[in-house]
Each structure stands twice: as C-alpha cells, then as structure tokens.
PDB file of C-alpha atoms in Angstrom:
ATOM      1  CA  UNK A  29     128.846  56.274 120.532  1.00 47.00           C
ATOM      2  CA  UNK A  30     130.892  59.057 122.303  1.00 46.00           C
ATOM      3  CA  UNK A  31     132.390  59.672 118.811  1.00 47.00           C
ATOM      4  CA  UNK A  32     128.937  60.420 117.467  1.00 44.00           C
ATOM      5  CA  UNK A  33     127.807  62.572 120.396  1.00 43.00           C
ATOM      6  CA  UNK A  34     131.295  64.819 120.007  1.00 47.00           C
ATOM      7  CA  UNK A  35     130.320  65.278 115.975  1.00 42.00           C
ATOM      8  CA  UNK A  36     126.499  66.200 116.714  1.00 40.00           C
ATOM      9  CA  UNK A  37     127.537  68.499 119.622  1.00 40.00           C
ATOM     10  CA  UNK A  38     129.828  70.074 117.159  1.00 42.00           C
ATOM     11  CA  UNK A  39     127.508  70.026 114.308  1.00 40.00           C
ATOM     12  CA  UNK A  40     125.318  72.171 116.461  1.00 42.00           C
ATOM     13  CA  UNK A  41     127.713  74.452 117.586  1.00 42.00           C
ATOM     14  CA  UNK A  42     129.035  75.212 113.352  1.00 40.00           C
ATOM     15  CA  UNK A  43     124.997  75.921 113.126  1.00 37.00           C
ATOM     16  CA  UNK A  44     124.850  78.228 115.744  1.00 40.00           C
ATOM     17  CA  UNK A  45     127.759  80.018 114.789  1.00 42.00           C
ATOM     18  CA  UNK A  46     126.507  80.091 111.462  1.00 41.00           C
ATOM     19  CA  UNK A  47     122.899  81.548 112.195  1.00 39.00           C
ATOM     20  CA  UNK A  48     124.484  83.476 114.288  1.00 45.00           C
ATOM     21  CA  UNK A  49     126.633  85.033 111.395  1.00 54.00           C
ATOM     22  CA  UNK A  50     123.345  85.593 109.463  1.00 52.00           C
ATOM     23  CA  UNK A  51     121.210  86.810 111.748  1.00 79.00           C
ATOM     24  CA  UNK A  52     118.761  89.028 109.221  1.00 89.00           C
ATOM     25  CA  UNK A  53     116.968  88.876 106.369  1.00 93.00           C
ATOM     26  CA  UNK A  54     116.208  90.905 103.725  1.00 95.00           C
ATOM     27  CA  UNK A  55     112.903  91.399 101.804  1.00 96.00           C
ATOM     28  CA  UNK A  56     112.035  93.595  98.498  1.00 97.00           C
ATOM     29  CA  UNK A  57     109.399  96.032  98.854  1.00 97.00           C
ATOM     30  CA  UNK A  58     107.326  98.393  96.414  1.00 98.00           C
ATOM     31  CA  UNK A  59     105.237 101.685  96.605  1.00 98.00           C
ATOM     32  CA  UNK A  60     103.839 104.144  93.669  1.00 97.00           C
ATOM     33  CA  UNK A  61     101.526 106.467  93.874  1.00 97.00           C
ATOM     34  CA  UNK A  62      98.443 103.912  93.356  1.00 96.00           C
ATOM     35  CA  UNK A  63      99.214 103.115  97.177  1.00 97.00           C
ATOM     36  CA  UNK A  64      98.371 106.697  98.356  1.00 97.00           C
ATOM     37  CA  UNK A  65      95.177 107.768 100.034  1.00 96.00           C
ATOM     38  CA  UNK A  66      95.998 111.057  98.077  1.00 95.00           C
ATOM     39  CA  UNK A  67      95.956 109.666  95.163  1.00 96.00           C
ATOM     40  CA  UNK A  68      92.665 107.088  95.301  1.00 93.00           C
ATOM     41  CA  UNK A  69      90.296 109.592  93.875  1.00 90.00           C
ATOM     42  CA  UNK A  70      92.693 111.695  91.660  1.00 89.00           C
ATOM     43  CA  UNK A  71      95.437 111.178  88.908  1.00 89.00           C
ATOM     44  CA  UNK A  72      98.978 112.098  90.568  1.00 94.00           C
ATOM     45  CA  UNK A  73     102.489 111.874  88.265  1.00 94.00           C
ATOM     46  CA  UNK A  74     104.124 108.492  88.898  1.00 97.00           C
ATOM     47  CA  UNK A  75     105.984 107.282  91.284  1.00 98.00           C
ATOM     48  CA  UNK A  76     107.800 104.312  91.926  1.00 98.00           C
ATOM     49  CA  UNK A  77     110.010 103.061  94.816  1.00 99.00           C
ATOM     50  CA  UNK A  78     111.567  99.790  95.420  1.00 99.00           C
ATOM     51  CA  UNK A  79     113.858  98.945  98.080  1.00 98.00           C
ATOM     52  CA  UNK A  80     114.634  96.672 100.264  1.00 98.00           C
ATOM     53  CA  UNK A  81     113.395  95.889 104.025  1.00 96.00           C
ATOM     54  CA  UNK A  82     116.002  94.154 106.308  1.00 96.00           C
ATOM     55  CA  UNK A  83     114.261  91.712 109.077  1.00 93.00           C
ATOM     56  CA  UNK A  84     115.537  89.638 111.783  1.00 87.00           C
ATOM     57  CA  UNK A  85     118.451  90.958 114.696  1.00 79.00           C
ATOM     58  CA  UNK A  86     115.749  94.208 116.087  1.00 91.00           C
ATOM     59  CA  UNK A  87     118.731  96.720 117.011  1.00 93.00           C
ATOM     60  CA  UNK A  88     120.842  95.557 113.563  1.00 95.00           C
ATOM     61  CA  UNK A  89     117.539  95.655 111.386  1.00 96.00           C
ATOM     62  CA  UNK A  90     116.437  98.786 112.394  1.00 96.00           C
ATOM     63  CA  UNK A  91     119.913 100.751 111.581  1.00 97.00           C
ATOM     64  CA  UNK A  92     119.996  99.153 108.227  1.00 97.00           C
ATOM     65  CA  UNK A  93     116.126 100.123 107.593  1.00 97.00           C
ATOM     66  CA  UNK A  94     116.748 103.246 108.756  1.00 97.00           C
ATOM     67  CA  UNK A  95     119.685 104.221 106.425  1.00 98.00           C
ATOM     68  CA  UNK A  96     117.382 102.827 103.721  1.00 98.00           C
ATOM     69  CA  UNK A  97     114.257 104.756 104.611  1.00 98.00           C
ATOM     70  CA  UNK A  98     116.067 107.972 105.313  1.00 97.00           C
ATOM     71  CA  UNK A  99     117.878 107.865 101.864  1.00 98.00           C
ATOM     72  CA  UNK A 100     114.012 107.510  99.938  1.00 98.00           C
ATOM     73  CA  UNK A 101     112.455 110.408 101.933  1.00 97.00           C
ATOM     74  CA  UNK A 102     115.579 112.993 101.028  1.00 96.00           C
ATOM     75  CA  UNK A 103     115.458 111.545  97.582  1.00 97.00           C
ATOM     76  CA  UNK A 104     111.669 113.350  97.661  1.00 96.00           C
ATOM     77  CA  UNK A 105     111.980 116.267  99.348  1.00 93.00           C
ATOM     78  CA  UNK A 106     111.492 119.134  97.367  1.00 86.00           C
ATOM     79  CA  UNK A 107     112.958 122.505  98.408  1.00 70.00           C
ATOM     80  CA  UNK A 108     114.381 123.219 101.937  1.00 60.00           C
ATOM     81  CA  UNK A 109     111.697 123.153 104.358  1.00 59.00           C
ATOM     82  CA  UNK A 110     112.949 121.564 107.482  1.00 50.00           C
ATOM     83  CA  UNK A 111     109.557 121.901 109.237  1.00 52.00           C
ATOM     84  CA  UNK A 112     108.687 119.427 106.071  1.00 62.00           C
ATOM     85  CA  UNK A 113     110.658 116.672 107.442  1.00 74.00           C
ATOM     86  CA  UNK A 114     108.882 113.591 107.562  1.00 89.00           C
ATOM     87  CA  UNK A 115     109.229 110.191 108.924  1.00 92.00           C
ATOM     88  CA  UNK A 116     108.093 107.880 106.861  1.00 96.00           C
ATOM     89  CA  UNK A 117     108.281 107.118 103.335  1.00 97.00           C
ATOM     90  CA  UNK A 118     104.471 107.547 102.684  1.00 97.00           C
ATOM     91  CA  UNK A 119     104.882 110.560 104.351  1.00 97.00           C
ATOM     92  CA  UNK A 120     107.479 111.387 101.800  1.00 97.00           C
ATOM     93  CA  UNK A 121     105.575 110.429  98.849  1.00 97.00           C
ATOM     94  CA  UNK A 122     102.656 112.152  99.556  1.00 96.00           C
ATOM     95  CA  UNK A 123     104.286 115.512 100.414  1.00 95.00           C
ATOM     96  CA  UNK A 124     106.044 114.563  97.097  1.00 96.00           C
ATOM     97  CA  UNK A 125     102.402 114.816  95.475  1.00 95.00           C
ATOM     98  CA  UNK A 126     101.487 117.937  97.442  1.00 94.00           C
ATOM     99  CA  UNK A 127     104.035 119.669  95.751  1.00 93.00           C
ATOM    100  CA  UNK A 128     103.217 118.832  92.920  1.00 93.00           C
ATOM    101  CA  UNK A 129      99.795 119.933  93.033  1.00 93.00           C
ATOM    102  CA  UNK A 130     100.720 123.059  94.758  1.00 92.00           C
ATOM    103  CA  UNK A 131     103.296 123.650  91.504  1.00 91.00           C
ATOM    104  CA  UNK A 132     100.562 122.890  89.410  1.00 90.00           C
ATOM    105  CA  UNK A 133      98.058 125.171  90.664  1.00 90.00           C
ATOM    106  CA  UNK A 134     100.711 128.366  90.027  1.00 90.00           C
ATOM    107  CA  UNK A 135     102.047 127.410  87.340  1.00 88.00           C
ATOM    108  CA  UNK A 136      98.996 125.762  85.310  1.00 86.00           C
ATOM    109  CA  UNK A 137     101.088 126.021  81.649  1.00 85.00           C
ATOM    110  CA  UNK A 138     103.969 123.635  83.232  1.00 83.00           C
ATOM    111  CA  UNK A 139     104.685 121.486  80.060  1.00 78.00           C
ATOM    112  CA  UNK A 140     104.970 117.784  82.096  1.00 86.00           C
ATOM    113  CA  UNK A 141     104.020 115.873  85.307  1.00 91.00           C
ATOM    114  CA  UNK A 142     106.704 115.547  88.082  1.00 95.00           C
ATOM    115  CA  UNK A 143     107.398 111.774  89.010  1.00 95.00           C
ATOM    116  CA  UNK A 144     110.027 109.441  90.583  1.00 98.00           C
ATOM    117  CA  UNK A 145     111.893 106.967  90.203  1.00 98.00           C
ATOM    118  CA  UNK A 146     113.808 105.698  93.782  1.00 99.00           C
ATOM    119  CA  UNK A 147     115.340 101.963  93.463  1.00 99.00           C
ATOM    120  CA  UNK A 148     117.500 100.218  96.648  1.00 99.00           C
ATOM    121  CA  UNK A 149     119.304  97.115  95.592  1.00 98.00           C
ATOM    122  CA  UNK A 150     121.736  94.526  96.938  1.00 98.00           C
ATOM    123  CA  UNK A 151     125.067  94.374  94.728  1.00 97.00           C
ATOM    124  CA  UNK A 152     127.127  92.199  97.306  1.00 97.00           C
ATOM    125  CA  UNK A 153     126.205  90.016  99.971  1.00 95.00           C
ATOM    126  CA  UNK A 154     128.733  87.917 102.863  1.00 93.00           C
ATOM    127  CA  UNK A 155     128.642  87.562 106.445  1.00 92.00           C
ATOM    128  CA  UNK A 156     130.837  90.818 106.879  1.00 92.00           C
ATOM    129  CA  UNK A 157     130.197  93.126 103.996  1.00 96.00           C
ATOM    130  CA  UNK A 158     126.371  93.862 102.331  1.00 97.00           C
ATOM    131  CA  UNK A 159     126.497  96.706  99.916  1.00 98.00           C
ATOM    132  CA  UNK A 160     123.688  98.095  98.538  1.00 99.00           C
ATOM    133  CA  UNK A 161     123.002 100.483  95.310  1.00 99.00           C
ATOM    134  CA  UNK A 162     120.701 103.480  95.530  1.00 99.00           C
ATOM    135  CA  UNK A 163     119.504 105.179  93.088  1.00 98.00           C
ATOM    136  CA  UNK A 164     117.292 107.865  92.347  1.00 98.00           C
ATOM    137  CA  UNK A 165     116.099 110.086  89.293  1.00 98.00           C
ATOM    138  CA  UNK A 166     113.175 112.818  89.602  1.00 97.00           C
ATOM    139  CA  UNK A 167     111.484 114.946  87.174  1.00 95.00           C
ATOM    140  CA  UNK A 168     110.185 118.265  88.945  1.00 92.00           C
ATOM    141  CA  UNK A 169     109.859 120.697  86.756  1.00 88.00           C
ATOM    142  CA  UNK A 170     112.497 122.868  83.993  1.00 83.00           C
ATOM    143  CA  UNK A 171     114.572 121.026  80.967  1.00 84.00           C
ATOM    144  CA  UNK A 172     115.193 117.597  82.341  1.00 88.00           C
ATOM    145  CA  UNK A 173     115.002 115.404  85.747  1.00 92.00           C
ATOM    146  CA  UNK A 174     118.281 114.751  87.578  1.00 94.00           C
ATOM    147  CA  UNK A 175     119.138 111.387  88.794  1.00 96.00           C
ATOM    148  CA  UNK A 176     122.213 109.520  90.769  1.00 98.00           C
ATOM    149  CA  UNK A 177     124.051 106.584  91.691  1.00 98.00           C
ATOM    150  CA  UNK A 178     125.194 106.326  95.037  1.00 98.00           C
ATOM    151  CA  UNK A 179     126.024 103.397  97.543  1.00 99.00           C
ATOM    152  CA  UNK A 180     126.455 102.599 100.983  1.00 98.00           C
ATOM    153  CA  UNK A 181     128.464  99.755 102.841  1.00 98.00           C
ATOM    154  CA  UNK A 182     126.725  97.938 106.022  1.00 98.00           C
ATOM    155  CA  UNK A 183     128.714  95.704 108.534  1.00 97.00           C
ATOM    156  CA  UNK A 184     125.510  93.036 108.421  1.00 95.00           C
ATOM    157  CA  UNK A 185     126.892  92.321 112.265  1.00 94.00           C
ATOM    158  CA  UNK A 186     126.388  95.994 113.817  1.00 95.00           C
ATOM    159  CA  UNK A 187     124.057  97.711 111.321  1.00 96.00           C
ATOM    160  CA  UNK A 188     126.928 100.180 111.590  1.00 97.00           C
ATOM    161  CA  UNK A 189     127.869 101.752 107.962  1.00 98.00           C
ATOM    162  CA  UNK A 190     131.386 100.725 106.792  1.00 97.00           C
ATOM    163  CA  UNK A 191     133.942 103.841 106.193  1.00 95.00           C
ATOM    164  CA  UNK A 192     136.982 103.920 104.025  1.00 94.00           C
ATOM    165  CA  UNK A 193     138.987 102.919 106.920  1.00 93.00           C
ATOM    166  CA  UNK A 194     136.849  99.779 107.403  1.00 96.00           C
ATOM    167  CA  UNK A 195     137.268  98.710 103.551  1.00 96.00           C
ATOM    168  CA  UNK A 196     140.489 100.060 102.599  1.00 96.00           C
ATOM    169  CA  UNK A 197     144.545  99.882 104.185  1.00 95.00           C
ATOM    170  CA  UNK A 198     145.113 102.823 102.638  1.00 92.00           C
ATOM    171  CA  UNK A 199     143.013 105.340 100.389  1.00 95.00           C
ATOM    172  CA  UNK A 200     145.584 107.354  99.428  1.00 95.00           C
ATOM    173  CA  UNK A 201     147.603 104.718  97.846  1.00 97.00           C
ATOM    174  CA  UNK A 202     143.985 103.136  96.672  1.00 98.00           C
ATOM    175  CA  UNK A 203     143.414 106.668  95.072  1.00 98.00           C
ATOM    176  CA  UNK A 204     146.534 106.504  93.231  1.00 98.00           C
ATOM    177  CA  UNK A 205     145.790 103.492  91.588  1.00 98.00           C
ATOM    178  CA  UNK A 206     142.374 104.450  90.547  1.00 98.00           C
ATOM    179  CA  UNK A 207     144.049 107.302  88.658  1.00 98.00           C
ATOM    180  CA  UNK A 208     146.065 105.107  86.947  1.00 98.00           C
ATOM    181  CA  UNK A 209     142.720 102.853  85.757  1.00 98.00           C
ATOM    182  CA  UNK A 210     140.482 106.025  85.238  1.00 98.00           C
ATOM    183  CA  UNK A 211     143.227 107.332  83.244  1.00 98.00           C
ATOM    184  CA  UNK A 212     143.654 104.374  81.026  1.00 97.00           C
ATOM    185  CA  UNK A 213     139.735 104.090  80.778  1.00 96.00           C
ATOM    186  CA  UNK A 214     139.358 107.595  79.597  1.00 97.00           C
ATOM    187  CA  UNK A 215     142.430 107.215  77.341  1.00 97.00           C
ATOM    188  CA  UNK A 216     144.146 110.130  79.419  1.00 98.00           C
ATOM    189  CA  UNK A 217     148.191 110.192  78.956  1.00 97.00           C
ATOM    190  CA  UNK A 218     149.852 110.361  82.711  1.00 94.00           C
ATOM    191  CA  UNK A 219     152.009 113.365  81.576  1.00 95.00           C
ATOM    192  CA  UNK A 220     149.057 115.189  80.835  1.00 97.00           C
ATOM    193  CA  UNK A 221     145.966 117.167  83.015  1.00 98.00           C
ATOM    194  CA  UNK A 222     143.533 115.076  84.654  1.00 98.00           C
ATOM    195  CA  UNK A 223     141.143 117.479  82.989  1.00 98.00           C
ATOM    196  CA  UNK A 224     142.822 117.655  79.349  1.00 96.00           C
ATOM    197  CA  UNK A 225     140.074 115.597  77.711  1.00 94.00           C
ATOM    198  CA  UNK A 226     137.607 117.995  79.088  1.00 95.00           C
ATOM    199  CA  UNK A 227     137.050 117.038  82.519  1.00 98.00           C
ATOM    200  CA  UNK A 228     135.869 119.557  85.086  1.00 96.00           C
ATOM    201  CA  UNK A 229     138.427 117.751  88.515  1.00 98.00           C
ATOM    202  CA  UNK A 230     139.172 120.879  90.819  1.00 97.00           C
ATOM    203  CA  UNK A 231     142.353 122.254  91.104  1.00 96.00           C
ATOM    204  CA  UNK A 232     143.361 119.659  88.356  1.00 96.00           C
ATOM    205  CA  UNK A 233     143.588 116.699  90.761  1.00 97.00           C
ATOM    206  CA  UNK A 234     141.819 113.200  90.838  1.00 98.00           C
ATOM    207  CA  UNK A 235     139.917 112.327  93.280  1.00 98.00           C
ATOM    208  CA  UNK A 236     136.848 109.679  93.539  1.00 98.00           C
ATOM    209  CA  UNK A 237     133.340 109.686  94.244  1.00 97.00           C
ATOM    210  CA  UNK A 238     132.193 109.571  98.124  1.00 94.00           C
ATOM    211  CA  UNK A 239     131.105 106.016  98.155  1.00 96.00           C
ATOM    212  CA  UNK A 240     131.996 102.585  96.432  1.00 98.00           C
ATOM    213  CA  UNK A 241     130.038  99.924  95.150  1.00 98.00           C
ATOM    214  CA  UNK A 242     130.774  96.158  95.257  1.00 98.00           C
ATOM    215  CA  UNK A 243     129.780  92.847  93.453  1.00 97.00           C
ATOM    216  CA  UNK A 244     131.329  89.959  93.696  1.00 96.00           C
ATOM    217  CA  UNK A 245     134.114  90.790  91.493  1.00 97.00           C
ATOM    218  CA  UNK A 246     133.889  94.096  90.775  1.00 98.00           C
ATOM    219  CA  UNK A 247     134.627  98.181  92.303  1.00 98.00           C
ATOM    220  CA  UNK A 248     131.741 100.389  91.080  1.00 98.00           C
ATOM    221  CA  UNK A 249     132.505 104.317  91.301  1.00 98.00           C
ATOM    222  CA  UNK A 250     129.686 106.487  89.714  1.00 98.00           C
ATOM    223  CA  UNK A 251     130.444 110.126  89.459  1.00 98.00           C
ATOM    224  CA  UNK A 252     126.626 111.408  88.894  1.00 98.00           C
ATOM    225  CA  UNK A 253     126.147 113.980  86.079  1.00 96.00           C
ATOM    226  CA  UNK A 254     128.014 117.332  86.734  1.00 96.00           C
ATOM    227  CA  UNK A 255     130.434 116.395  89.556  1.00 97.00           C
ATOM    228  CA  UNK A 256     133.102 116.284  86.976  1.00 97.00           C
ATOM    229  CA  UNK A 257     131.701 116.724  83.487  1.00 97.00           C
ATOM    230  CA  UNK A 258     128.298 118.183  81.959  1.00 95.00           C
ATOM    231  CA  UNK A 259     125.285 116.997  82.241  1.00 94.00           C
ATOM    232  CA  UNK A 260     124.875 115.929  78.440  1.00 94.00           C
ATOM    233  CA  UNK A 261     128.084 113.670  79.031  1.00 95.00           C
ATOM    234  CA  UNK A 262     125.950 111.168  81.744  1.00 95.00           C
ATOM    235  CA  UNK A 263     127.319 109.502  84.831  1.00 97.00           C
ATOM    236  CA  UNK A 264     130.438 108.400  84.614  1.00 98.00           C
ATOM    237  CA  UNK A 265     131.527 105.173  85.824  1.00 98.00           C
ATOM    238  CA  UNK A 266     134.803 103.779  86.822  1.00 98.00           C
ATOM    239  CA  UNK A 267     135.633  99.852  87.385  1.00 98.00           C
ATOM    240  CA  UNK A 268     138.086  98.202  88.819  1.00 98.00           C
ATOM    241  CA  UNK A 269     138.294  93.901  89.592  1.00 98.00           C
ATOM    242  CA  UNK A 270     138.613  92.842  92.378  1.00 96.00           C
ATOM    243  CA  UNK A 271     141.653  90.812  91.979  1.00 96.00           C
ATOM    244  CA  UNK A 272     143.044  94.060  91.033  1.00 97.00           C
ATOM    245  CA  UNK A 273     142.095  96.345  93.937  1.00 97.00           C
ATOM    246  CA  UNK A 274     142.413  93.261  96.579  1.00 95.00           C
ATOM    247  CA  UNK A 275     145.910  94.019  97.469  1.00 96.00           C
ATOM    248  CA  UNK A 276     144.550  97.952  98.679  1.00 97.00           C
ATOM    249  CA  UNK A 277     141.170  96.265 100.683  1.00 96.00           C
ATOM    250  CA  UNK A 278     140.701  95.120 104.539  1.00 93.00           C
ATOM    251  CA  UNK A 279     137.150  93.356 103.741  1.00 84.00           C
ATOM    252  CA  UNK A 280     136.497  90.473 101.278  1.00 66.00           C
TER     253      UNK A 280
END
C-alpha cells in the first residue's frame, strides 16, 4: 500500500512538472480584407494574414503575442509615418487599405491593386526552444512586390526571445563553418572570393543572415532578395543538419 501511495505521489509530481514545462498553447488564426468594416461595402486588394496566437501562462503569452503582432503591423506599414503607428493588427490592415485608396485616388492609371501576403508559422517546437517562421511579401505599387523570410527564437518558459548567445557556444567559430557549407552549396572554391560567383558580401567577407530557423533536423538561413545578390536571383537559402551544427549549439 505505501508502495502505491509513493508511485501516485510521484506520478503527480512528473505531471506537474510536466504541465508546468508546457504551460501555453498555441492557436492558428486568419484575417483578409473580407474581415474589415472598410471593406464590407467596397472591393479592397487582398489581403491575407495567418499567424499564430499563443494562450495559456498571461505574462509568457502576452510577450510571445506581442512579438507576433508587432512583426504583422510593420510588415503593413507603408511609408514612415510614426504618428501612423498602430496597435493592433486590424488597425494595421485597414491603414494598409487607406493607403491604398489614397494611392489610388492620385495616381488613378496605377496598372495593379496593392495586397498582402503575411504568414507566422511554427518550424520547431520543445519545452525550451519554439521557433517560428515569418514571412511576408507585399505588392504596393512599381515593377514587382518585395517579400522575406525571417525568424525568431522564443524561450517558451520566459516569453523572452533567444539571442545567439542563448543558441550558440560560439558564433564565430559557428560562422566559420557555415562558410565552409555555403561555399560547398554554391560550388565556391575556398581559395577564391566569397563574391567570385557574383555575390554582392561587403568587404568580401561571409557573414549570415540576422536570424536562424529550426526544424527538427534542420538550420534554415534565408538571405531575402538583395542582401547579397539581385533581386532576379531570389532568396537564398542556406542549410545545415543538425547533427552537423550540434557540436557549435547550447539548445536542443
């Protein structure tokens, strides 16, 4: 009997620890411009957002959320207005529309519609590490739209954002290695420039995008068109496995 007490009391306790661990949720969400009192009685170009809404832990929920809503609304600001700033992602989309119509009403000939295109997704999930992709591509106005691929790194415990000194022992060394794989990727000798096969690296040295994506096997770098080559070239993307890059990372 005592036996069975000690393994329930203990049972309990792994539980606890373990909701404890995973204290949040997280929940997909959607907006376009069909959602918009703005838009109810008029035709407005598309939009489309989906991201994600973390629930649970108040104080860890509402940094995450945060992080998430503040990337959307700068992914549709247009121009520099900081009396614009809004706080909310309705907010965001309907200034977004505004814009637009104010655009529209100069500039009657302009040959297409703006729209967006915002997306917030979860590559990698654990109970110290969530990473999450965001991307975002816009059409507002000129030859083409502009998109990019960025990603940020939560500790699911804090809320807090993870920095290089959270995920890696040592970037510099890290860095070095990711020359050697973006160098054998792009078929780039080592005794030759960084930038002989046309790339536009400053002062002829490597260096790698600001942030790092994760799945569960994979390191995702996107450099987003013209932060080292021409638009027409695309985003480039470099990978490295994980069992490869493990030996450089604190996390996972």
């Amino acid at each position: 009997m005592y036996t069975k007490i000690i393994t329930l009391v203990l049972l309990g306790l792994l539980l606890a620890a373990c909701n404890q661990e995973r204290n949040i949720e997280i929940d997909s969400e959607s907006l376009t411009e069909n959602d918009l009192e703005i838009c109810q009685n008029t035709k407005c170009p598309e939009i489309t957002i989906n991201y994600l809404s973390v629930q649970g832990d108040g104080v860890v929920s509402k940094k995450i959320n945060s992080k998430i809503r503040n990337f959307i609304i700068s992914s549709l600001e247009i121009g520099e207005d900081e009396n614009e700033r809004v706080n909310t992602i309705n907010e965001a989309a309907t200034n977004f529309i505004e814009s637009y119509n104010d655009d529209k009403s100069r500039f009657p000939d302009m040959a297409a519609d703006y729209f967006a295109e915002i997306s917030v997704t979860e590559l990698y999930n654990s109970a110290r590490h969530i990473c999450f992709e965001m991307r975002q591509y816009l059409y507002t106005g000129g030859a083409h739209g502009y998109g990019t691929t960025s990603f940020i790194n939560i500790d699911p415990k804090t809320g807090n954002q993870l920095t290089d000194d959270d995920l890696f022992k040592n970037k510099k060394d890290f860095i070095a290695f990711a020359e050697q794989k973006f160098r054998e990727q792009q078929k780039i000798d080592e005794n030759q420039s960084i930038n002989a096969s046309g790339f536009w690296f400053e002062d002829d040295n490597f260096y790698l995008p600001e942030s790092v994506g994760f799945t569960h096997d994979t390191l995702i770098f996107v450099y987003n068109q013209y932060d080292i080559a021409s638009y027409a070239e695309g985003p480039i993307e470099l990978k490295i496995t994980l069992n490869e890059a493990r030996r450089f990372l604190k996390i996972d």
